[in-house]
Amino acid sequence: MGRHAEQTTVARPVSKEGVGLHSGENCIVSLLPAEPDAGVVFATESGVAIPATAEFVVDTERGTRLGRGGAAVGSVEHLMAALYGVGVDNVRVDVEGPEIPACDGSAAEWVSLIGAAGLAKLQARRNVRRLRRDVWVVAGASWAVASPDGQGLSLAVGVNYNETVAGQQTLWLRLTQRRFARELAPARTFALVKELPALRSQGLARGGDGSNAFAVGEEEYSGPLRFEDEVVRHKALDLLGDLALCGRRFCGHVWAVRPSHGTNVELARAVRAALGEEEG
Ligand SMILES: [Zn+2]
Protein backbone atom coordinates (compact mmCIF):
# COMPACT_ATOMS: atom_id res chain seq x y z
CA MET A 1 0.00 0.00 0.00
CA GLY A 2 2.48 2.60 -1.17
CA ARG A 3 1.69 6.24 -0.52
CA HIS A 4 2.17 7.23 -4.12
CA ALA A 5 0.78 4.26 -6.00
CA GLU A 6 -1.98 4.54 -8.57
CA GLN A 7 -5.60 4.06 -7.58
CA THR A 8 -7.12 0.66 -8.28
CA THR A 9 -10.39 -1.00 -9.15
CA VAL A 10 -11.36 -4.61 -9.83
CA ALA A 11 -10.13 -5.77 -13.25
CA ARG A 12 -13.37 -7.59 -14.10
CA PRO A 13 -16.80 -8.13 -12.57
CA VAL A 14 -17.14 -10.96 -10.05
CA SER A 15 -20.09 -12.21 -7.98
CA LYS A 16 -20.70 -14.19 -4.86
CA GLU A 17 -23.87 -15.62 -3.37
CA GLY A 18 -24.54 -16.66 0.20
CA VAL A 19 -26.72 -16.46 3.28
CA GLY A 20 -26.89 -13.27 5.33
CA LEU A 21 -25.90 -13.69 8.98
CA HIS A 22 -28.77 -11.70 10.43
CA SER A 23 -31.56 -12.09 7.87
CA GLY A 24 -30.89 -15.74 7.00
CA GLU A 25 -31.80 -14.76 3.43
CA ASN A 26 -29.85 -15.61 0.31
CA CYS A 27 -27.93 -12.54 -0.92
CA ILE A 28 -25.81 -11.87 -4.01
CA VAL A 29 -22.94 -9.41 -4.23
CA SER A 30 -21.26 -8.31 -7.45
CA LEU A 31 -18.06 -6.26 -7.55
CA LEU A 32 -17.84 -4.09 -10.65
CA PRO A 33 -15.04 -1.84 -11.97
CA ALA A 34 -15.40 1.86 -11.09
CA GLU A 35 -13.82 5.18 -12.10
CA PRO A 36 -10.99 6.94 -10.26
CA ASP A 37 -12.12 8.77 -7.09
CA ALA A 38 -15.48 6.94 -7.09
CA GLY A 39 -14.62 5.16 -3.85
CA VAL A 40 -16.73 2.21 -2.75
CA VAL A 41 -20.40 2.61 -3.66
CA PHE A 42 -23.12 0.07 -2.85
CA ALA A 43 -26.00 -0.19 -5.34
CA THR A 44 -29.25 -1.76 -4.14
CA GLU A 45 -31.81 -3.68 -6.18
CA SER A 46 -34.11 -0.66 -6.03
CA GLY A 47 -31.41 1.37 -7.81
CA VAL A 48 -30.25 3.44 -4.83
CA ALA A 49 -26.52 4.23 -4.72
CA ILE A 50 -25.12 4.35 -1.18
CA PRO A 51 -21.54 5.65 -0.82
CA ALA A 52 -19.56 3.60 1.72
CA THR A 53 -18.89 6.47 4.09
CA ALA A 54 -19.70 6.96 7.74
CA GLU A 55 -22.48 9.51 7.17
CA PHE A 56 -24.58 6.79 5.51
CA VAL A 57 -24.40 4.42 8.50
CA VAL A 58 -27.93 3.83 9.78
CA ASP A 59 -27.32 1.03 12.31
CA THR A 60 -24.40 -0.46 14.24
CA GLU A 61 -26.17 -3.15 16.27
CA ARG A 62 -24.20 -6.41 15.75
CA GLY A 63 -22.96 -5.23 12.37
CA THR A 64 -22.72 -2.09 10.29
CA ARG A 65 -25.59 -1.13 8.02
CA LEU A 66 -25.57 1.60 5.41
CA GLY A 67 -28.75 3.23 4.21
CA ARG A 68 -30.13 6.00 2.06
CA GLY A 69 -33.64 7.01 1.10
CA GLY A 70 -35.28 3.91 2.60
CA ALA A 71 -32.83 1.47 0.95
CA ALA A 72 -30.23 -0.30 3.08
CA VAL A 73 -27.38 -2.80 2.94
CA GLY A 74 -26.41 -4.61 6.14
CA SER A 75 -23.27 -6.40 7.35
CA VAL A 76 -20.88 -4.41 5.15
CA GLU A 77 -17.86 -4.54 7.49
CA HIS A 78 -16.03 -7.70 6.39
CA LEU A 79 -16.29 -6.84 2.70
CA MET A 80 -15.19 -3.26 3.48
CA ALA A 81 -12.19 -4.59 5.41
CA ALA A 82 -11.22 -6.83 2.49
CA LEU A 83 -11.49 -3.98 -0.03
CA TYR A 84 -9.33 -1.72 2.15
CA GLY A 85 -6.97 -4.49 3.21
CA VAL A 86 -6.08 -5.75 -0.25
CA GLY A 87 -6.03 -2.28 -1.80
CA VAL A 88 -9.21 -1.77 -3.83
CA ASP A 89 -9.88 1.98 -3.97
CA ASN A 90 -12.86 2.19 -6.31
CA VAL A 91 -15.60 -0.36 -6.86
CA ARG A 92 -19.33 -0.59 -7.40
CA VAL A 93 -20.92 -3.21 -5.18
CA ASP A 94 -24.28 -4.42 -6.49
CA VAL A 95 -26.29 -6.10 -3.76
CA GLU A 96 -29.35 -8.32 -4.16
CA GLY A 97 -30.90 -8.98 -0.76
CA PRO A 98 -30.79 -7.16 2.57
CA GLU A 99 -27.16 -7.69 3.52
CA ILE A 100 -23.71 -8.85 2.50
CA PRO A 101 -23.42 -12.68 2.68
CA ALA A 102 -21.75 -14.00 5.84
CA CYS A 103 -19.52 -16.47 3.91
CA ASP A 104 -17.49 -18.35 6.52
CA GLY A 105 -17.83 -15.49 9.02
CA SER A 106 -14.49 -13.98 8.02
CA ALA A 107 -13.17 -11.82 5.17
CA ALA A 108 -11.16 -14.66 3.59
CA GLU A 109 -13.69 -15.39 0.85
CA TRP A 110 -13.85 -11.71 -0.07
CA VAL A 111 -10.07 -11.62 -0.35
CA SER A 112 -10.28 -14.67 -2.66
CA LEU A 113 -13.05 -13.09 -4.72
CA ILE A 114 -11.04 -9.88 -5.19
CA GLY A 115 -8.04 -12.06 -6.04
CA ALA A 116 -10.13 -13.82 -8.71
CA ALA A 117 -11.20 -10.45 -10.15
CA GLY A 118 -7.66 -9.07 -10.13
CA LEU A 119 -6.78 -5.43 -9.55
CA ALA A 120 -6.59 -2.89 -12.37
CA LYS A 121 -4.51 0.26 -11.95
CA LEU A 122 -6.25 3.49 -12.86
CA GLN A 123 -4.73 6.62 -14.32
CA ALA A 124 -4.99 8.54 -11.07
CA ARG A 125 -2.72 8.82 -8.10
CA ARG A 126 -3.76 7.33 -4.78
CA ASN A 127 -3.74 10.08 -2.20
CA VAL A 128 -2.98 8.56 1.20
CA ARG A 129 -3.84 11.23 3.77
CA ARG A 130 -1.84 11.89 6.87
CA LEU A 131 -3.69 12.36 10.14
CA ARG A 132 -2.38 15.55 11.79
CA ARG A 133 -4.07 15.44 15.17
CA ASP A 134 -5.42 12.97 17.70
CA VAL A 135 -9.03 11.92 17.38
CA TRP A 136 -10.81 10.38 20.39
CA VAL A 137 -14.07 8.52 20.77
CA VAL A 138 -15.21 7.34 24.20
CA ALA A 139 -18.44 5.48 24.91
CA GLY A 140 -18.72 3.89 28.34
CA ALA A 141 -16.05 1.18 28.69
CA SER A 142 -15.21 1.37 24.96
CA TRP A 143 -12.82 3.85 23.51
CA ALA A 144 -10.99 4.39 20.25
CA VAL A 145 -8.21 6.81 19.38
CA ALA A 146 -6.50 7.62 16.10
CA SER A 147 -3.18 9.45 16.29
CA PRO A 148 -0.67 10.64 13.69
CA ASP A 149 1.79 8.11 12.30
CA GLY A 150 3.81 8.89 9.22
CA GLN A 151 4.51 5.33 8.16
CA GLY A 152 1.17 3.76 7.40
CA LEU A 153 -1.87 2.45 9.19
CA SER A 154 -1.43 0.40 12.33
CA LEU A 155 -4.06 -1.08 14.61
CA ALA A 156 -3.85 -1.89 18.30
CA VAL A 157 -6.90 -3.64 19.73
CA GLY A 158 -7.73 -4.90 23.22
CA VAL A 159 -10.74 -6.90 24.35
CA ASN A 160 -11.79 -8.12 27.74
CA TYR A 161 -14.12 -11.11 27.94
CA ASN A 162 -13.04 -12.05 31.43
CA GLU A 163 -16.05 -14.16 32.21
CA THR A 164 -15.32 -16.44 29.20
CA VAL A 165 -12.61 -18.70 27.80
CA ALA A 166 -11.47 -15.81 25.55
CA GLY A 167 -10.37 -13.67 28.52
CA GLN A 168 -8.22 -10.61 27.78
CA GLN A 169 -6.59 -10.40 24.35
CA THR A 170 -4.53 -7.72 22.64
CA LEU A 171 -3.23 -7.36 19.10
CA TRP A 172 -0.87 -4.86 17.44
CA LEU A 173 -0.48 -4.89 13.71
CA ARG A 174 1.09 -2.59 11.15
CA LEU A 175 -1.16 -3.11 8.18
CA THR A 176 0.18 -4.47 4.89
CA GLN A 177 -1.79 -6.34 2.23
CA ARG A 178 0.05 -9.52 3.13
CA ARG A 179 -0.48 -9.23 6.86
CA PHE A 180 -4.13 -8.35 6.33
CA ALA A 181 -4.72 -11.42 4.16
CA ARG A 182 -2.90 -13.80 6.50
CA GLU A 183 -3.51 -12.44 9.97
CA LEU A 184 -6.85 -10.62 9.96
CA ALA A 185 -8.96 -11.73 7.00
CA PRO A 186 -9.39 -15.38 8.14
CA ALA A 187 -10.60 -14.47 11.67
CA ARG A 188 -14.26 -15.43 12.02
CA THR A 189 -17.33 -13.84 13.57
CA PHE A 190 -18.12 -14.96 17.09
CA ALA A 191 -20.82 -14.56 19.68
CA LEU A 192 -20.82 -15.15 23.40
CA VAL A 193 -22.86 -18.24 24.33
CA LYS A 194 -24.73 -16.27 26.99
CA GLU A 195 -25.81 -13.66 24.37
CA LEU A 196 -27.25 -16.17 21.89
CA PRO A 197 -30.84 -16.35 23.22
CA ALA A 198 -31.06 -12.55 23.28
CA LEU A 199 -29.69 -12.24 19.73
CA ARG A 200 -32.23 -14.73 18.43
CA SER A 201 -35.10 -13.06 20.25
CA GLN A 202 -34.10 -9.72 18.66
CA GLY A 203 -34.32 -11.41 15.27
CA LEU A 204 -30.54 -11.23 14.75
CA ALA A 205 -28.14 -14.02 13.76
CA ARG A 206 -30.94 -15.97 11.97
CA GLY A 207 -28.38 -17.24 9.47
CA GLY A 208 -25.73 -17.86 12.11
CA ASP A 209 -24.45 -21.38 12.66
CA GLY A 210 -21.17 -23.26 13.05
CA SER A 211 -20.29 -22.67 9.39
CA ASN A 212 -20.07 -18.89 9.68
CA ALA A 213 -19.46 -18.11 13.35
CA PHE A 214 -18.11 -19.64 16.49
CA ALA A 215 -19.41 -19.34 20.02
CA VAL A 216 -17.39 -18.30 23.05
CA GLY A 217 -18.46 -20.08 26.22
CA GLU A 218 -17.35 -19.75 29.81
CA GLU A 219 -15.05 -22.77 29.59
CA GLU A 220 -14.64 -23.55 25.91
CA TYR A 221 -15.16 -22.53 22.29
CA SER A 222 -17.80 -24.21 20.11
CA GLY A 223 -15.10 -25.71 17.86
CA PRO A 224 -11.48 -25.44 16.76
CA LEU A 225 -10.09 -21.94 16.25
CA ARG A 226 -8.07 -20.60 13.30
CA PHE A 227 -5.91 -18.53 15.66
CA GLU A 228 -5.49 -18.82 19.41
CA ASP A 229 -6.52 -15.13 19.60
CA GLU A 230 -9.15 -15.29 16.85
CA VAL A 231 -11.51 -13.17 18.97
CA VAL A 232 -9.30 -10.07 19.02
CA ARG A 233 -8.24 -10.63 15.40
CA HIS A 234 -11.88 -10.56 14.35
CA LYS A 235 -12.36 -7.36 16.34
CA ALA A 236 -9.42 -5.86 14.44
CA LEU A 237 -11.00 -6.99 11.16
CA ASP A 238 -14.28 -5.30 12.12
CA LEU A 239 -12.38 -2.17 13.16
CA LEU A 240 -10.65 -1.94 9.80
CA GLY A 241 -13.91 -2.53 7.92
CA ASP A 242 -15.65 0.25 9.87
CA LEU A 243 -12.65 2.58 9.63
CA ALA A 244 -12.72 2.13 5.85
CA LEU A 245 -15.96 4.16 6.05
CA CYS A 246 -13.84 7.27 6.55
CA GLY A 247 -13.71 6.95 2.74
CA ARG A 248 -10.00 7.72 2.44
CA ARG A 249 -6.77 5.85 2.94
CA PHE A 250 -4.79 7.43 5.71
CA CYS A 251 -1.66 7.09 7.80
CA GLY A 252 -2.33 6.83 11.48
CA HIS A 253 -2.10 4.69 14.57
CA VAL A 254 -5.48 3.46 15.77
CA TRP A 255 -6.06 2.14 19.27
CA ALA A 256 -9.31 0.52 20.22
CA VAL A 257 -10.20 -0.95 23.58
CA ARG A 258 -13.39 -3.02 23.80
CA PRO A 259 -14.36 -1.77 20.33
CA SER A 260 -17.91 -1.96 19.03
CA HIS A 261 -19.30 -1.11 15.61
CA GLY A 262 -20.69 2.01 17.30
CA THR A 263 -17.31 3.34 18.47
CA ASN A 264 -15.61 2.19 15.25
CA VAL A 265 -18.04 4.13 13.09
CA GLU A 266 -17.82 7.19 15.37
CA LEU A 267 -14.05 7.06 14.95
CA ALA A 268 -14.40 6.76 11.15
CA ARG A 269 -16.66 9.83 11.22
CA ALA A 270 -14.18 11.79 13.35
CA VAL A 271 -11.17 10.74 11.25
CA ARG A 272 -13.05 11.66 8.09
CA ALA A 273 -13.73 15.09 9.54
CA ALA A 274 -10.10 15.54 10.67
CA LEU A 275 -8.76 14.55 7.25
CA GLY A 276 -11.28 16.87 5.60
CA GLU A 277 -9.91 19.83 7.62
CA GLU A 278 -6.63 19.52 5.75
CA GLU A 279 -8.24 19.65 2.34
CA GLY A 280 -9.99 22.95 2.97
ZN1 LIG B 1 -17.32 -9.00 12.18
GROMACS .gro file of C-alpha atoms and ligand atoms in nm:
model
  281
    1MET     CA    1   0.000   0.000   0.000
    2GLY     CA    2   0.248   0.260  -0.117
    3ARG     CA    3   0.169   0.624  -0.052
    4HIS     CA    4   0.217   0.723  -0.412
    5ALA     CA    5   0.078   0.426  -0.600
    6GLU     CA    6  -0.198   0.454  -0.857
    7GLN     CA    7  -0.560   0.406  -0.758
    8THR     CA    8  -0.712   0.066  -0.828
    9THR     CA    9  -1.039  -0.100  -0.915
   10VAL     CA   10  -1.136  -0.461  -0.983
   11ALA     CA   11  -1.013  -0.577  -1.325
   12ARG     CA   12  -1.337  -0.759  -1.410
   13PRO     CA   13  -1.680  -0.813  -1.257
   14VAL     CA   14  -1.714  -1.096  -1.005
   15SER     CA   15  -2.009  -1.221  -0.798
   16LYS     CA   16  -2.070  -1.419  -0.486
   17GLU     CA   17  -2.387  -1.562  -0.337
   18GLY     CA   18  -2.454  -1.666   0.020
   19VAL     CA   19  -2.672  -1.646   0.328
   20GLY     CA   20  -2.689  -1.327   0.533
   21LEU     CA   21  -2.590  -1.369   0.898
   22HIS     CA   22  -2.877  -1.170   1.043
   23SER     CA   23  -3.156  -1.209   0.787
   24GLY     CA   24  -3.089  -1.574   0.700
   25GLU     CA   25  -3.180  -1.476   0.343
   26ASN     CA   26  -2.985  -1.561   0.031
   27CYS     CA   27  -2.793  -1.254  -0.092
   28ILE     CA   28  -2.581  -1.187  -0.401
   29VAL     CA   29  -2.294  -0.941  -0.423
   30SER     CA   30  -2.126  -0.831  -0.745
   31LEU     CA   31  -1.806  -0.626  -0.755
   32LEU     CA   32  -1.784  -0.409  -1.065
   33PRO     CA   33  -1.504  -0.184  -1.197
   34ALA     CA   34  -1.540   0.186  -1.109
   35GLU     CA   35  -1.382   0.518  -1.210
   36PRO     CA   36  -1.099   0.694  -1.026
   37ASP     CA   37  -1.212   0.877  -0.709
   38ALA     CA   38  -1.548   0.694  -0.709
   39GLY     CA   39  -1.462   0.516  -0.385
   40VAL     CA   40  -1.673   0.221  -0.275
   41VAL     CA   41  -2.040   0.261  -0.366
   42PHE     CA   42  -2.312   0.007  -0.285
   43ALA     CA   43  -2.600  -0.019  -0.534
   44THR     CA   44  -2.925  -0.176  -0.414
   45GLU     CA   45  -3.181  -0.368  -0.618
   46SER     CA   46  -3.411  -0.066  -0.603
   47GLY     CA   47  -3.141   0.137  -0.781
   48VAL     CA   48  -3.025   0.344  -0.483
   49ALA     CA   49  -2.652   0.423  -0.472
   50ILE     CA   50  -2.512   0.435  -0.118
   51PRO     CA   51  -2.154   0.565  -0.082
   52ALA     CA   52  -1.956   0.360   0.172
   53THR     CA   53  -1.889   0.647   0.409
   54ALA     CA   54  -1.970   0.696   0.774
   55GLU     CA   55  -2.248   0.951   0.717
   56PHE     CA   56  -2.458   0.679   0.551
   57VAL     CA   57  -2.440   0.442   0.850
   58VAL     CA   58  -2.793   0.383   0.978
   59ASP     CA   59  -2.732   0.103   1.231
   60THR     CA   60  -2.440  -0.046   1.424
   61GLU     CA   61  -2.617  -0.315   1.627
   62ARG     CA   62  -2.420  -0.641   1.575
   63GLY     CA   63  -2.296  -0.523   1.237
   64THR     CA   64  -2.272  -0.209   1.029
   65ARG     CA   65  -2.559  -0.113   0.802
   66LEU     CA   66  -2.557   0.160   0.541
   67GLY     CA   67  -2.875   0.323   0.421
   68ARG     CA   68  -3.013   0.600   0.206
   69GLY     CA   69  -3.364   0.701   0.110
   70GLY     CA   70  -3.528   0.391   0.260
   71ALA     CA   71  -3.283   0.147   0.095
   72ALA     CA   72  -3.023  -0.030   0.308
   73VAL     CA   73  -2.738  -0.280   0.294
   74GLY     CA   74  -2.641  -0.461   0.614
   75SER     CA   75  -2.327  -0.640   0.735
   76VAL     CA   76  -2.088  -0.441   0.515
   77GLU     CA   77  -1.786  -0.454   0.749
   78HIS     CA   78  -1.603  -0.770   0.639
   79LEU     CA   79  -1.629  -0.684   0.270
   80MET     CA   80  -1.519  -0.326   0.348
   81ALA     CA   81  -1.219  -0.459   0.541
   82ALA     CA   82  -1.122  -0.683   0.249
   83LEU     CA   83  -1.149  -0.398  -0.003
   84TYR     CA   84  -0.933  -0.172   0.215
   85GLY     CA   85  -0.697  -0.449   0.321
   86VAL     CA   86  -0.608  -0.575  -0.025
   87GLY     CA   87  -0.603  -0.228  -0.180
   88VAL     CA   88  -0.921  -0.177  -0.383
   89ASP     CA   89  -0.988   0.198  -0.397
   90ASN     CA   90  -1.286   0.219  -0.631
   91VAL     CA   91  -1.560  -0.036  -0.686
   92ARG     CA   92  -1.933  -0.059  -0.740
   93VAL     CA   93  -2.092  -0.321  -0.518
   94ASP     CA   94  -2.428  -0.442  -0.649
   95VAL     CA   95  -2.629  -0.610  -0.376
   96GLU     CA   96  -2.935  -0.832  -0.416
   97GLY     CA   97  -3.090  -0.898  -0.076
   98PRO     CA   98  -3.079  -0.716   0.257
   99GLU     CA   99  -2.716  -0.769   0.352
  100ILE     CA  100  -2.371  -0.885   0.250
  101PRO     CA  101  -2.342  -1.268   0.268
  102ALA     CA  102  -2.175  -1.400   0.584
  103CYS     CA  103  -1.952  -1.647   0.391
  104ASP     CA  104  -1.749  -1.835   0.652
  105GLY     CA  105  -1.783  -1.549   0.902
  106SER     CA  106  -1.449  -1.398   0.802
  107ALA     CA  107  -1.317  -1.182   0.517
  108ALA     CA  108  -1.116  -1.466   0.359
  109GLU     CA  109  -1.369  -1.539   0.085
  110TRP     CA  110  -1.385  -1.171  -0.007
  111VAL     CA  111  -1.007  -1.162  -0.035
  112SER     CA  112  -1.028  -1.467  -0.266
  113LEU     CA  113  -1.305  -1.309  -0.472
  114ILE     CA  114  -1.104  -0.988  -0.519
  115GLY     CA  115  -0.804  -1.206  -0.604
  116ALA     CA  116  -1.013  -1.382  -0.871
  117ALA     CA  117  -1.120  -1.045  -1.015
  118GLY     CA  118  -0.766  -0.907  -1.013
  119LEU     CA  119  -0.678  -0.543  -0.955
  120ALA     CA  120  -0.659  -0.289  -1.237
  121LYS     CA  121  -0.451   0.026  -1.195
  122LEU     CA  122  -0.625   0.349  -1.286
  123GLN     CA  123  -0.473   0.662  -1.432
  124ALA     CA  124  -0.499   0.854  -1.107
  125ARG     CA  125  -0.272   0.882  -0.810
  126ARG     CA  126  -0.376   0.733  -0.478
  127ASN     CA  127  -0.374   1.008  -0.220
  128VAL     CA  128  -0.298   0.856   0.120
  129ARG     CA  129  -0.384   1.123   0.377
  130ARG     CA  130  -0.184   1.189   0.687
  131LEU     CA  131  -0.369   1.236   1.014
  132ARG     CA  132  -0.238   1.555   1.179
  133ARG     CA  133  -0.407   1.544   1.517
  134ASP     CA  134  -0.542   1.297   1.770
  135VAL     CA  135  -0.903   1.192   1.738
  136TRP     CA  136  -1.081   1.038   2.039
  137VAL     CA  137  -1.407   0.852   2.077
  138VAL     CA  138  -1.521   0.734   2.420
  139ALA     CA  139  -1.844   0.548   2.491
  140GLY     CA  140  -1.872   0.389   2.834
  141ALA     CA  141  -1.605   0.118   2.869
  142SER     CA  142  -1.521   0.137   2.496
  143TRP     CA  143  -1.282   0.385   2.351
  144ALA     CA  144  -1.099   0.439   2.025
  145VAL     CA  145  -0.821   0.681   1.938
  146ALA     CA  146  -0.650   0.762   1.610
  147SER     CA  147  -0.318   0.945   1.629
  148PRO     CA  148  -0.067   1.064   1.369
  149ASP     CA  149   0.179   0.811   1.230
  150GLY     CA  150   0.381   0.889   0.922
  151GLN     CA  151   0.451   0.533   0.816
  152GLY     CA  152   0.117   0.376   0.740
  153LEU     CA  153  -0.187   0.245   0.919
  154SER     CA  154  -0.143   0.040   1.233
  155LEU     CA  155  -0.406  -0.108   1.461
  156ALA     CA  156  -0.385  -0.189   1.830
  157VAL     CA  157  -0.690  -0.364   1.973
  158GLY     CA  158  -0.773  -0.490   2.322
  159VAL     CA  159  -1.074  -0.690   2.435
  160ASN     CA  160  -1.179  -0.812   2.774
  161TYR     CA  161  -1.412  -1.111   2.794
  162ASN     CA  162  -1.304  -1.205   3.143
  163GLU     CA  163  -1.605  -1.416   3.221
  164THR     CA  164  -1.532  -1.644   2.920
  165VAL     CA  165  -1.261  -1.870   2.780
  166ALA     CA  166  -1.147  -1.581   2.555
  167GLY     CA  167  -1.037  -1.367   2.852
  168GLN     CA  168  -0.822  -1.061   2.778
  169GLN     CA  169  -0.659  -1.040   2.435
  170THR     CA  170  -0.453  -0.772   2.264
  171LEU     CA  171  -0.323  -0.736   1.910
  172TRP     CA  172  -0.087  -0.486   1.744
  173LEU     CA  173  -0.048  -0.489   1.371
  174ARG     CA  174   0.109  -0.259   1.115
  175LEU     CA  175  -0.116  -0.311   0.818
  176THR     CA  176   0.018  -0.447   0.489
  177GLN     CA  177  -0.179  -0.634   0.223
  178ARG     CA  178   0.005  -0.952   0.313
  179ARG     CA  179  -0.048  -0.923   0.686
  180PHE     CA  180  -0.413  -0.835   0.633
  181ALA     CA  181  -0.472  -1.142   0.416
  182ARG     CA  182  -0.290  -1.380   0.650
  183GLU     CA  183  -0.351  -1.244   0.997
  184LEU     CA  184  -0.685  -1.062   0.996
  185ALA     CA  185  -0.896  -1.173   0.700
  186PRO     CA  186  -0.939  -1.538   0.814
  187ALA     CA  187  -1.060  -1.447   1.167
  188ARG     CA  188  -1.426  -1.543   1.202
  189THR     CA  189  -1.733  -1.384   1.357
  190PHE     CA  190  -1.812  -1.496   1.709
  191ALA     CA  191  -2.082  -1.456   1.968
  192LEU     CA  192  -2.082  -1.515   2.340
  193VAL     CA  193  -2.286  -1.824   2.433
  194LYS     CA  194  -2.473  -1.627   2.699
  195GLU     CA  195  -2.581  -1.366   2.437
  196LEU     CA  196  -2.725  -1.617   2.189
  197PRO     CA  197  -3.084  -1.635   2.322
  198ALA     CA  198  -3.106  -1.255   2.328
  199LEU     CA  199  -2.969  -1.224   1.973
  200ARG     CA  200  -3.223  -1.473   1.843
  201SER     CA  201  -3.510  -1.306   2.025
  202GLN     CA  202  -3.410  -0.972   1.866
  203GLY     CA  203  -3.432  -1.141   1.527
  204LEU     CA  204  -3.054  -1.123   1.475
  205ALA     CA  205  -2.814  -1.402   1.376
  206ARG     CA  206  -3.094  -1.597   1.197
  207GLY     CA  207  -2.838  -1.724   0.947
  208GLY     CA  208  -2.573  -1.786   1.211
  209ASP     CA  209  -2.445  -2.138   1.266
  210GLY     CA  210  -2.117  -2.326   1.305
  211SER     CA  211  -2.029  -2.267   0.939
  212ASN     CA  212  -2.007  -1.889   0.968
  213ALA     CA  213  -1.946  -1.811   1.335
  214PHE     CA  214  -1.811  -1.964   1.649
  215ALA     CA  215  -1.941  -1.934   2.002
  216VAL     CA  216  -1.739  -1.830   2.305
  217GLY     CA  217  -1.846  -2.008   2.622
  218GLU     CA  218  -1.735  -1.975   2.981
  219GLU     CA  219  -1.505  -2.277   2.959
  220GLU     CA  220  -1.464  -2.355   2.591
  221TYR     CA  221  -1.516  -2.253   2.229
  222SER     CA  222  -1.780  -2.421   2.011
  223GLY     CA  223  -1.510  -2.571   1.786
  224PRO     CA  224  -1.148  -2.544   1.676
  225LEU     CA  225  -1.009  -2.194   1.625
  226ARG     CA  226  -0.807  -2.060   1.330
  227PHE     CA  227  -0.591  -1.853   1.566
  228GLU     CA  228  -0.549  -1.882   1.941
  229ASP     CA  229  -0.652  -1.513   1.960
  230GLU     CA  230  -0.915  -1.529   1.685
  231VAL     CA  231  -1.151  -1.317   1.897
  232VAL     CA  232  -0.930  -1.007   1.902
  233ARG     CA  233  -0.824  -1.063   1.540
  234HIS     CA  234  -1.188  -1.056   1.435
  235LYS     CA  235  -1.236  -0.736   1.634
  236ALA     CA  236  -0.942  -0.586   1.444
  237LEU     CA  237  -1.100  -0.699   1.116
  238ASP     CA  238  -1.428  -0.530   1.212
  239LEU     CA  239  -1.238  -0.217   1.316
  240LEU     CA  240  -1.065  -0.194   0.980
  241GLY     CA  241  -1.391  -0.253   0.792
  242ASP     CA  242  -1.565   0.025   0.987
  243LEU     CA  243  -1.265   0.258   0.963
  244ALA     CA  244  -1.272   0.213   0.585
  245LEU     CA  245  -1.596   0.416   0.605
  246CYS     CA  246  -1.384   0.727   0.655
  247GLY     CA  247  -1.371   0.695   0.274
  248ARG     CA  248  -1.000   0.772   0.244
  249ARG     CA  249  -0.677   0.585   0.294
  250PHE     CA  250  -0.479   0.743   0.571
  251CYS     CA  251  -0.166   0.709   0.780
  252GLY     CA  252  -0.233   0.683   1.148
  253HIS     CA  253  -0.210   0.469   1.457
  254VAL     CA  254  -0.548   0.346   1.577
  255TRP     CA  255  -0.606   0.214   1.927
  256ALA     CA  256  -0.931   0.052   2.022
  257VAL     CA  257  -1.020  -0.095   2.358
  258ARG     CA  258  -1.339  -0.302   2.380
  259PRO     CA  259  -1.436  -0.177   2.033
  260SER     CA  260  -1.791  -0.196   1.903
  261HIS     CA  261  -1.930  -0.111   1.561
  262GLY     CA  262  -2.069   0.201   1.730
  263THR     CA  263  -1.731   0.334   1.847
  264ASN     CA  264  -1.561   0.219   1.525
  265VAL     CA  265  -1.804   0.413   1.309
  266GLU     CA  266  -1.782   0.719   1.537
  267LEU     CA  267  -1.405   0.706   1.495
  268ALA     CA  268  -1.440   0.676   1.115
  269ARG     CA  269  -1.666   0.983   1.122
  270ALA     CA  270  -1.418   1.179   1.335
  271VAL     CA  271  -1.117   1.074   1.125
  272ARG     CA  272  -1.305   1.166   0.809
  273ALA     CA  273  -1.373   1.509   0.954
  274ALA     CA  274  -1.010   1.554   1.067
  275LEU     CA  275  -0.876   1.455   0.725
  276GLY     CA  276  -1.128   1.687   0.560
  277GLU     CA  277  -0.991   1.983   0.762
  278GLU     CA  278  -0.663   1.952   0.575
  279GLU     CA  279  -0.824   1.965   0.234
  280GLY     CA  280  -0.999   2.295   0.297
  281ZN      ZN  281  -1.732  -0.900   1.218
   0.00000   0.00000   0.00000
